[in-house]
Amino acid sequence: MQKLYDVVVIGAGVVGSAVARELSRYKLDIAVLEKNLDVCFETSSRNTGVCHGGFAYDPGSLKARLCVEGNKMMGQLSEELGFAFKRCGKVLVGNTDVEYNQLLRVMEQGKANGATGLRMIDEDELHRLVPAVVGKFALFSENSGILDPSMFTIALAENAAHNGAEYFFDNEVTDIRREADGIWIITTLQGQFGTRWVINAAGLGCGKISDMLGLTGYRIIGSKDDYIILDRRLGHLVPMPIYTVPSNTYMGIHVTITTDGNVLLGPTAEDTDDLSYYGVEQRNLDYLYEEAVKIWPHVSRGDYIRTYSGILPKWIDENGKIQDFKIEIIDDVAPCAVNLVGIESPGLTASVAIARYAISMMLEREEFTPNPSFDPIRKPIPRFEQLSPEEQAQLIRKDPNYGELICRCEKVTRAEILQAIRNPLGCATMASIKYRTRSMMGRCQGGYCQMRISRMLEEENGIPETELVYMRKGGHPFFGKVREANKCDLEVAK
Amino acid sequence: MTREYTCIMCPNGCLIETEYDPAPASEGAPVIRSVSGNLCPRGAEYVLQELTDPRRTIATSIPVTGGELPLASVRLTAPIPKDRIMDAMAEIRRYKVTAPVQAGTVVIHDIFGLGSDVIVTKTVEAIEPSGKTE
Amino acid sequence: MIERRSVDALIVGGGPAGLAAAVGLWNNGIHDILIVEREKHLGGILRQCIHDGFGLTQFGMTLSGPEYARKYIDDVVRMGIPFITNTTVLSVSPSRIVTVASPDGMIRYEAKAVILTMGCRERTRGALAIPGERPTGVFTAGVAQAYINLYNRMPAREVIILGSGDIGMIMARRLTLEGAHVQAVFEVMPYPAGLPRNVEQCLNDYNIPLYLSHTATKIHGSDRLTGVTISEVDADMKPIPGTEKDYSCDTLILSVGLIPENELSLEAGVKLDPHTRGAYVDEHYMTNIDGIFAAGNVLHVHDLVDYVSLEAERLAAYAASYIKNGSLPPCPLPVECGEHVGHVLPQRISGTSDIQVSLRVREPLQNCRIVVMQDGLEVFSRRMRKAIPAEMIQLNIPASKLSSQGGLTVMAVCENE
């Protein structure tokens, strides 16, 4: 243990990264410990990517308050951090009187939560806004939107790193104890970290870390969501997320759109105790199809690109009732430990608001000196595909690597891949490149580009092919070379 | 005896039925009584070959040193007995080549004396000295 | 500013179709040609198809993929046909403005004719929506082929193959030769998807079992693949509960279909046939967009490269005539699929010229006739002892058999019907 940190953040999901970024506004030595090989390999990238309006949560709850706050911040965050965000609005579509009344209740709840831009619209207006939808009326939330959840997390983390936060990947926390002098000693699979403050932003691991901090008794279950991603071809038919009328416990299946124009069907929402199993079930795929086609008849299996699954950590009480976000400092049990428990939806929307709320609790206990060199700006990798031909030509003149297209489906150039590999957090996996550039995410799913990208990553990181990792530790694509010249004893005579 | 074959001489893949007398235990060739189902005479030749001495070709690669590509593909110029395929693979695995290498270059002349050469099927140029290598 | 140039014929893609189209155009007197290839070398997918069996029709001998490509590349070089490599076509407009990008910059070509020869891509696991986890170790056959034959990377040891497409079977043999253990090939249909000769020489020769009417119903492993659950399927290709069997493996190779790569075509306004997933073309291989032609696997997936080359050569003769005269005879008569026929092209003909019709049957047939009807009358037929979906069927129909009135229907008629 070489260094004493002011703050160690456990977890490099969107909340941990937001906390690190917001803390880097102060003169603090910050370390972020992450068990995966990059940020956002769990819940933060495995969701719908909707920026919520804040109407779906109980008035007075942290979920409601921080969601509304987070929603209001999103435009500025997107400008500062260079991730895709569109305030495109969202509709909750209904057909029956019962549903109409339920939507009215949701609207009133939203107003009580401080959410603005909510109104009921009739069938005509609904079809003007979303021509392809099936429904008689809708609750329209004009301030809802969509964002790129993985780029949001990456941007927060890269900006935190840019402002001095240190990231330690492949560092799963195995033990936390507090020394007599008040220093927290955090043991990971790689080593030990000493810190004055510790922040539990472990997402799915929040219960485990909470227990290690001595804050026991939280019951966490997973809510597993399966999704189907459809081809971008259909994107124009979903100008904004389409939701059904929510029940008290389930938001229902949605047809949503990503910031890149892919249509998403999901989620399924099943309780699970296994917080690391991301398998997608056939019955869920069937269910998603059957339900989605009712509100949006353009679903066709020929447009499936990929399926995925995400798990939300839910804090439940002894009766199984889902609880609010818990954000706490319990001074007499775990001083200087910020405990974030059950940060599920709307955690993505609320992430920076959560971070600021948590930091305000720290500031009640300690004064932090502002960091005068804090730079809120993180420049995104210019996306060749999104530029005009003239801008594209100019980029190529500046950097010829922009003229070499590596991923054909999403038109990602060599220059973008190189920038992704050379990002401030480092790049240990192929998935890191995927999330940063969209390469391998298109309809051919890397059929054309993955060979080139794997070679570039090997070369840039100077690693043998057997050490290349796709995403998870141990997920090696290669067992070795097919042929090695140094194992040949004969040279072809020419 | 009767036996069915899927002819591999061309993409038609004719399903050929043949009636034949097996070879006597000592030596000699089986005697073909009839062949049917083939669209061309090569089908009959194939059946006779399969009954007496089934042969196949293979394709693989050898490593290239200093090339723009890490591998040069190679193949056999004529089929060899089926049961020698893995031996041939092992033999080819012993060879490497330094770029540049031209398609057609003979890697192994008359492998195992079986009347088949191993030849390079893809030209691999040398890389520029500044270029990256495998 | 983006540099503008003009060209008589711009060929998108320097694979077998593009190369044959270029040579064909040259031989038909069109010399202002440009082949645009995104890879560093011409040859397309043939560069990774190092197995032999190519060229029997075109050259009367059996060649490897690279050698087959070489024959055309040598012609291109000898004739001096211009080509640019490491250059990607970004867009094709309906007015035949083709924007290309390379490390040297961007250029806009105004082309009198655009020849689309982009080939095809593989269907993926995502497109099939196979349930289960998403470990490393699931590769399409073509990706595994590229890793092994081009990139010198060994992606597999203990292998299950899903789908009996030709590339999948060829990879079963290739992997076996390189020391991997291929446990089995599973095919969802009740018959093999690829050619019978490949079942014989790629699977049977190496004692690799082929199970028909089976599919993968779950994928296991959180980092590297650990296994696959395989189930039998019923006549509707639905998995039969209770038939699940788990196979331990580190690699799942998918050979589950090829899809013509038509993203550029769609941007140009080219209409696609849902059966072929390639363009609707007339007998001149011209799409619905004037001056935009298509041939090879971008038009419909072929079984043999020789037929790709031949198709592109025929296209070249028509495209040359179009470039010289500014138009081609109208083709108002539709061609449609009848009973047992999965797809057919061209989809429009003139009725006044000789045509070649390409088709595939929907399911394996025995002792059938492929029949071409025009306006309710049989104008052409060919007897076939067997017809299988894996094989493309081509019919040459002379103009003398056709009338300039009435559409064609192409069907298969079985004797017992």
Tab-separated table of N, CA, C and O in Angstrom, chain A residues 345-425:
chain	number	residue	atom	x	y	z
A	345	SER	N	-33.147	1.591	-11.542
A	345	SER	CA	-33.804	2.628	-12.313
A	345	SER	C	-34.539	3.549	-11.341
A	345	SER	O	-35.152	3.057	-10.391
A	346	PRO	N	-34.461	4.867	-11.434
A	346	PRO	CA	-33.862	5.677	-12.501
A	346	PRO	C	-32.421	6.110	-12.227
A	346	PRO	O	-32.087	7.273	-12.395
A	347	GLY	N	-31.571	5.176	-11.841
A	347	GLY	CA	-30.207	5.521	-11.445
A	347	GLY	C	-29.382	6.134	-12.560
A	347	GLY	O	-28.501	6.956	-12.310
A	348	LEU	N	-29.672	5.720	-13.796
A	348	LEU	CA	-28.917	6.274	-14.923
A	348	LEU	C	-29.228	7.762	-15.065
A	348	LEU	O	-28.326	8.602	-15.100
A	349	THR	N	-30.522	8.073	-15.117
A	349	THR	CA	-30.941	9.473	-15.234
A	349	THR	C	-30.428	10.269	-14.037
A	349	THR	O	-29.963	11.397	-14.171
A	350	ALA	N	-30.532	9.654	-12.864
A	350	ALA	CA	-30.265	10.376	-11.624
A	350	ALA	C	-28.794	10.375	-11.232
A	350	ALA	O	-28.432	11.010	-10.243
A	351	SER	N	-27.937	9.685	-11.980
A	351	SER	CA	-26.588	9.381	-11.491
A	351	SER	C	-25.836	10.598	-10.970
A	351	SER	O	-25.268	10.558	-9.865
A	352	VAL	N	-25.812	11.671	-11.730
A	352	VAL	CA	-25.036	12.835	-11.285
A	352	VAL	C	-25.737	13.519	-10.109
A	352	VAL	O	-25.087	13.995	-9.182
A	353	ALA	N	-27.063	13.504	-10.120
A	353	ALA	CA	-27.798	14.045	-8.974
A	353	ALA	C	-27.526	13.209	-7.730
A	353	ALA	O	-27.379	13.744	-6.621
A	354	ILE	N	-27.451	11.903	-7.904
A	354	ILE	CA	-27.100	11.014	-6.777
A	354	ILE	C	-25.713	11.368	-6.257
A	354	ILE	O	-25.487	11.497	-5.047
A	355	ALA	N	-24.781	11.547	-7.206
A	355	ALA	CA	-23.403	11.864	-6.823
A	355	ALA	C	-23.378	13.155	-6.013
A	355	ALA	O	-22.733	13.247	-4.957
A	356	ARG	N	-24.094	14.150	-6.517
A	356	ARG	CA	-24.053	15.451	-5.822
A	356	ARG	C	-24.729	15.356	-4.456
A	356	ARG	O	-24.296	15.987	-3.490
A	357	TYR	N	-25.781	14.573	-4.380
A	357	TYR	CA	-26.470	14.378	-3.102
A	357	TYR	C	-25.526	13.708	-2.101
A	357	TYR	O	-25.407	14.124	-0.941
A	358	ALA	N	-24.827	12.669	-2.576
A	358	ALA	CA	-23.890	11.948	-1.698
A	358	ALA	C	-22.774	12.874	-1.251
A	358	ALA	O	-22.381	12.882	-0.070
A	359	ILE	N	-22.268	13.691	-2.190
A	359	ILE	CA	-21.149	14.586	-1.846
A	359	ILE	C	-21.616	15.659	-0.855
A	359	ILE	O	-20.874	16.045	0.055
A	360	SER	N	-22.874	16.082	-0.995
A	360	SER	CA	-23.386	17.076	-0.038
A	360	SER	C	-23.383	16.501	1.379
A	360	SER	O	-23.133	17.218	2.350
A	361	MET	N	-23.629	15.202	1.482
A	361	MET	CA	-23.571	14.573	2.807
A	361	MET	C	-22.136	14.545	3.324
A	361	MET	O	-21.880	14.701	4.531
A	362	MET	N	-21.178	14.337	2.411
A	362	MET	CA	-19.769	14.350	2.823
A	362	MET	C	-19.377	15.758	3.263
A	362	MET	O	-18.672	15.942	4.267
A	363	LEU	N	-19.871	16.753	2.523
A	363	LEU	CA	-19.503	18.146	2.828
A	363	LEU	C	-20.084	18.614	4.159
A	363	LEU	O	-19.550	19.537	4.771
A	364	GLU	N	-21.168	17.957	4.577
A	364	GLU	CA	-21.693	18.280	5.911
A	364	GLU	C	-20.710	17.849	6.984
A	364	GLU	O	-20.783	18.304	8.124
A	365	ARG	N	-19.808	16.949	6.644
A	365	ARG	CA	-18.897	16.374	7.640
A	365	ARG	C	-17.452	16.812	7.446
A	365	ARG	O	-16.613	16.623	8.322
A	366	GLU	N	-17.148	17.309	6.265
A	366	GLU	CA	-15.769	17.711	6.019
A	366	GLU	C	-15.764	18.748	4.912
A	366	GLU	O	-16.531	18.656	3.960
A	367	GLU	N	-14.858	19.719	5.063
A	367	GLU	CA	-14.765	20.737	4.029
A	367	GLU	C	-13.764	20.271	2.970
A	367	GLU	O	-12.646	19.866	3.311
A	368	PHE	N	-14.149	20.294	1.695
A	368	PHE	CA	-13.220	19.939	0.614
A	368	PHE	C	-12.815	21.229	-0.098
A	368	PHE	O	-13.642	22.109	-0.320
A	369	THR	N	-11.556	21.290	-0.483
A	369	THR	CA	-11.069	22.464	-1.210
A	369	THR	C	-11.370	22.306	-2.691
A	369	THR	O	-11.056	21.263	-3.264
A	370	PRO	N	-11.977	23.319	-3.292
A	370	PRO	CA	-12.243	23.199	-4.734
A	370	PRO	C	-10.950	23.011	-5.535
A	370	PRO	O	-9.903	23.537	-5.165
A	371	ASN	N	-11.079	22.239	-6.608
A	371	ASN	CA	-9.944	21.982	-7.491
A	371	ASN	C	-9.964	23.039	-8.585
A	371	ASN	O	-10.829	23.007	-9.463
A	372	PRO	N	-9.026	24.001	-8.531
A	372	PRO	CA	-9.093	25.115	-9.490
A	372	PRO	C	-8.867	24.682	-10.931
A	372	PRO	O	-9.309	25.346	-11.860
A	373	SER	N	-8.213	23.558	-11.115
A	373	SER	CA	-7.944	23.151	-12.503
A	373	SER	C	-8.983	22.161	-13.018
A	373	SER	O	-8.789	21.552	-14.067
A	374	PHE	N	-10.073	21.990	-12.264
A	374	PHE	CA	-11.116	21.076	-12.742
A	374	PHE	C	-11.601	21.502	-14.123
A	374	PHE	O	-11.930	22.663	-14.353
A	375	ASP	N	-11.624	20.546	-15.040
A	375	ASP	CA	-12.086	20.813	-16.410
A	375	ASP	C	-13.320	19.947	-16.664
A	375	ASP	O	-13.215	18.726	-16.706
A	376	PRO	N	-14.483	20.566	-16.808
A	376	PRO	CA	-15.705	19.771	-16.961
A	376	PRO	C	-15.855	19.169	-18.361
A	376	PRO	O	-16.780	18.389	-18.592
A	377	ILE	N	-14.956	19.543	-19.248
A	377	ILE	CA	-15.148	19.155	-20.653
A	377	ILE	C	-14.421	17.859	-20.968
A	377	ILE	O	-13.248	17.682	-20.641
A	378	ARG	N	-15.126	16.964	-21.620
A	378	ARG	CA	-14.515	15.756	-22.168
A	378	ARG	C	-14.906	15.719	-23.643
A	378	ARG	O	-16.076	15.679	-23.993
A	379	LYS	N	-13.884	15.780	-24.482
A	379	LYS	CA	-14.148	15.816	-25.923
A	379	LYS	C	-14.422	14.404	-26.428
A	379	LYS	O	-13.634	13.495	-26.193
A	380	PRO	N	-15.528	14.231	-27.131
A	380	PRO	CA	-15.812	12.895	-27.660
A	380	PRO	C	-14.912	12.572	-28.850
A	380	PRO	O	-14.308	13.462	-29.438
A	381	ILE	N	-14.829	11.293	-29.173
A	381	ILE	CA	-14.143	10.882	-30.396
A	381	ILE	C	-15.035	11.301	-31.568
A	381	ILE	O	-16.207	10.924	-31.602
A	382	PRO	N	-14.528	12.106	-32.490
A	382	PRO	CA	-15.391	12.502	-33.610
A	382	PRO	C	-15.902	11.270	-34.361
A	382	PRO	O	-15.120	10.386	-34.691
A	383	ARG	N	-17.181	11.207	-34.564
A	383	ARG	CA	-17.790	10.060	-35.246
A	383	ARG	C	-17.877	10.354	-36.733
A	383	ARG	O	-18.710	11.144	-37.172
A	384	PHE	N	-17.021	9.689	-37.488
A	384	PHE	CA	-16.940	9.901	-38.932
A	384	PHE	C	-18.315	9.806	-39.576
A	384	PHE	O	-18.701	10.635	-40.392
A	385	GLU	N	-19.075	8.786	-39.169
A	385	GLU	CA	-20.353	8.535	-39.830
A	385	GLU	C	-21.319	9.702	-39.709
A	385	GLU	O	-22.155	9.916	-40.565
A	386	GLN	N	-21.201	10.461	-38.603
A	386	GLN	CA	-22.192	11.499	-38.355
A	386	GLN	C	-21.828	12.838	-38.982
A	386	GLN	O	-22.552	13.803	-38.815
A	387	LEU	N	-20.706	12.878	-39.703
A	387	LEU	CA	-20.262	14.150	-40.267
A	387	LEU	C	-20.723	14.293	-41.718
A	387	LEU	O	-21.040	13.317	-42.384
A	388	SER	N	-20.730	15.535	-42.180
A	388	SER	CA	-21.045	15.773	-43.597
A	388	SER	C	-19.845	15.326	-44.429
A	388	SER	O	-18.721	15.247	-43.927
A	389	PRO	N	-20.075	15.040	-45.708
A	389	PRO	CA	-18.948	14.622	-46.560
A	389	PRO	C	-17.795	15.622	-46.534
A	389	PRO	O	-16.634	15.222	-46.519
A	390	GLU	N	-18.107	16.905	-46.497
A	390	GLU	CA	-17.032	17.908	-46.477
A	390	GLU	C	-16.231	17.795	-45.179
A	390	GLU	O	-15.001	17.850	-45.197
A	391	GLU	N	-16.941	17.622	-44.070
A	391	GLU	CA	-16.233	17.464	-42.786
A	391	GLU	C	-15.412	16.165	-42.776
A	391	GLU	O	-14.305	16.121	-42.253
A	392	GLN	N	-15.974	15.133	-43.379
A	392	GLN	CA	-15.253	13.860	-43.448
A	392	GLN	C	-13.953	14.044	-44.225
A	392	GLN	O	-12.880	13.602	-43.802
A	393	ALA	N	-14.060	14.737	-45.366
A	393	ALA	CA	-12.870	14.945	-46.207
A	393	ALA	C	-11.806	15.721	-45.432
A	393	ALA	O	-10.609	15.421	-45.512
A	394	GLN	N	-12.275	16.699	-44.669
A	394	GLN	CA	-11.340	17.510	-43.900
A	394	GLN	C	-10.629	16.674	-42.821
A	394	GLN	O	-9.426	16.804	-42.621
A	395	LEU	N	-11.406	15.828	-42.149
A	395	LEU	CA	-10.818	14.956	-41.125
A	395	LEU	C	-9.746	14.061	-41.723
A	395	LEU	O	-8.690	13.843	-41.129
A	396	ILE	N	-10.028	13.503	-42.905
A	396	ILE	CA	-9.058	12.603	-43.540
A	396	ILE	C	-7.783	13.359	-43.883
A	396	ILE	O	-6.673	12.847	-43.724
A	397	ARG	N	-7.947	14.606	-44.326
A	397	ARG	CA	-6.743	15.400	-44.635
A	397	ARG	C	-5.907	15.607	-43.373
A	397	ARG	O	-4.685	15.574	-43.413
A	398	LYS	N	-6.606	15.805	-42.257
A	398	LYS	CA	-5.899	16.020	-40.989
A	398	LYS	C	-5.252	14.724	-40.485
A	398	LYS	O	-4.152	14.719	-39.982
A	399	ASP	N	-5.984	13.628	-40.616
A	399	ASP	CA	-5.515	12.337	-40.113
A	399	ASP	C	-5.961	11.249	-41.091
A	399	ASP	O	-7.126	10.873	-41.110
A	400	PRO	N	-5.023	10.750	-41.908
A	400	PRO	CA	-5.398	9.759	-42.936
A	400	PRO	C	-6.075	8.515	-42.367
A	400	PRO	O	-6.772	7.815	-43.101
A	401	ASN	N	-5.893	8.253	-41.064
A	401	ASN	CA	-6.553	7.083	-40.483
A	401	ASN	C	-8.077	7.206	-40.527
A	401	ASN	O	-8.784	6.212	-40.381
A	402	TYR	N	-8.577	8.443	-40.697
A	402	TYR	CA	-10.021	8.598	-40.862
A	402	TYR	C	-10.492	8.100	-42.235
A	402	TYR	O	-11.680	7.964	-42.471
A	403	GLY	N	-9.540	7.867	-43.115
A	403	GLY	CA	-9.919	7.391	-44.455
A	403	GLY	C	-9.964	5.884	-44.553
A	403	GLY	O	-10.305	5.340	-45.601
A	404	GLU	N	-9.615	5.206	-43.464
A	404	GLU	CA	-9.639	3.745	-43.509
A	404	GLU	C	-10.802	3.252	-42.673
A	404	GLU	O	-10.780	3.321	-41.437
A	405	LEU	N	-11.827	2.730	-43.333
A	405	LEU	CA	-12.997	2.259	-42.604
A	405	LEU	C	-12.766	0.845	-42.117
A	405	LEU	O	-12.438	-0.054	-42.886
A	406	ILE	N	-12.910	0.671	-40.817
A	406	ILE	CA	-12.686	-0.633	-40.204
A	406	ILE	C	-14.020	-1.364	-40.046
A	406	ILE	O	-14.149	-2.530	-40.393
A	407	CYS	N	-15.014	-0.682	-39.498
A	407	CYS	CA	-16.333	-1.294	-39.313
A	407	CYS	C	-17.253	-0.750	-40.390
A	407	CYS	O	-17.456	0.449	-40.488
A	408	ARG	N	-17.778	-1.646	-41.219
A	408	ARG	CA	-18.534	-1.169	-42.378
A	408	ARG	C	-19.971	-0.811	-41.995
A	408	ARG	O	-20.536	0.119	-42.544
A	409	CYS	N	-20.560	-1.551	-41.053
A	409	CYS	CA	-21.977	-1.303	-40.750
A	409	CYS	C	-22.162	0.074	-40.117
A	409	CYS	O	-23.087	0.796	-40.449
A	410	GLU	N	-21.282	0.414	-39.188
A	410	GLU	CA	-21.439	1.673	-38.470
A	410	GLU	C	-20.440	2.713	-38.976
A	410	GLU	O	-20.306	3.778	-38.381
A	411	LYS	N	-19.728	2.380	-40.026
A	411	LYS	CA	-18.757	3.284	-40.666
A	411	LYS	C	-17.790	3.878	-39.628
A	411	LYS	O	-17.680	5.092	-39.474
A	412	VAL	N	-17.097	3.001	-38.934
A	412	VAL	CA	-16.120	3.431	-37.933
A	412	VAL	C	-14.724	3.316	-38.545
A	412	VAL	O	-14.382	2.292	-39.138
A	413	THR	N	-13.948	4.375	-38.390
A	413	THR	CA	-12.643	4.429	-39.040
A	413	THR	C	-11.530	3.985	-38.100
A	413	THR	O	-11.705	3.901	-36.881
A	414	ARG	N	-10.383	3.742	-38.729
A	414	ARG	CA	-9.204	3.364	-37.957
A	414	ARG	C	-8.855	4.431	-36.914
A	414	ARG	O	-8.465	4.109	-35.793
A	415	ALA	N	-9.018	5.680	-37.285
A	415	ALA	CA	-8.677	6.768	-36.354
A	415	ALA	C	-9.530	6.682	-35.092
A	415	ALA	O	-9.032	6.882	-33.980
A	416	GLU	N	-10.814	6.374	-35.258
A	416	GLU	CA	-11.697	6.285	-34.086
A	416	GLU	C	-11.311	5.103	-33.199
A	416	GLU	O	-11.313	5.203	-31.969
A	417	ILE	N	-10.972	3.984	-33.828
A	417	ILE	CA	-10.579	2.805	-33.049
A	417	ILE	C	-9.307	3.119	-32.248
A	417	ILE	O	-9.205	2.779	-31.062
A	418	LEU	N	-8.367	3.781	-32.902
A	418	LEU	CA	-7.109	4.103	-32.206
A	418	LEU	C	-7.371	5.030	-31.030
A	418	LEU	O	-6.805	4.851	-29.939
A	419	GLN	N	-8.239	6.021	-31.225
A	419	GLN	CA	-8.555	6.931	-30.113
A	419	GLN	C	-9.232	6.183	-28.973
A	419	GLN	O	-8.995	6.473	-27.801
A	420	ALA	N	-10.082	5.225	-29.337
A	420	ALA	CA	-10.766	4.442	-28.300
A	420	ALA	C	-9.750	3.626	-27.508
A	420	ALA	O	-9.824	3.537	-26.278
A	421	ILE	N	-8.784	3.037	-28.218
A	421	ILE	CA	-7.778	2.222	-27.528
A	421	ILE	C	-6.914	3.103	-26.628
A	421	ILE	O	-6.524	2.703	-25.533
A	422	ARG	N	-6.653	4.322	-27.088
A	422	ARG	CA	-5.753	5.207	-26.333
A	422	ARG	C	-6.513	6.110	-25.365
A	422	ARG	O	-6.050	7.200	-25.035
A	423	ASN	N	-7.672	5.693	-24.913
A	423	ASN	CA	-8.478	6.542	-24.019
A	423	ASN	C	-7.810	6.649	-22.653
A	423	ASN	O	-6.972	5.820	-22.295
A	424	PRO	N	-8.183	7.673	-21.876
A	424	PRO	CA	-7.473	7.938	-20.605
A	424	PRO	C	-7.573	6.809	-19.579
A	424	PRO	O	-6.774	6.756	-18.659
A	425	LEU	N	-8.553	5.914	-19.737
A	425	LEU	CA	-8.703	4.832	-18.758
A	425	LEU	C	-7.920	3.591	-19.159
A	425	LEU	O	-7.881	2.617	-18.418
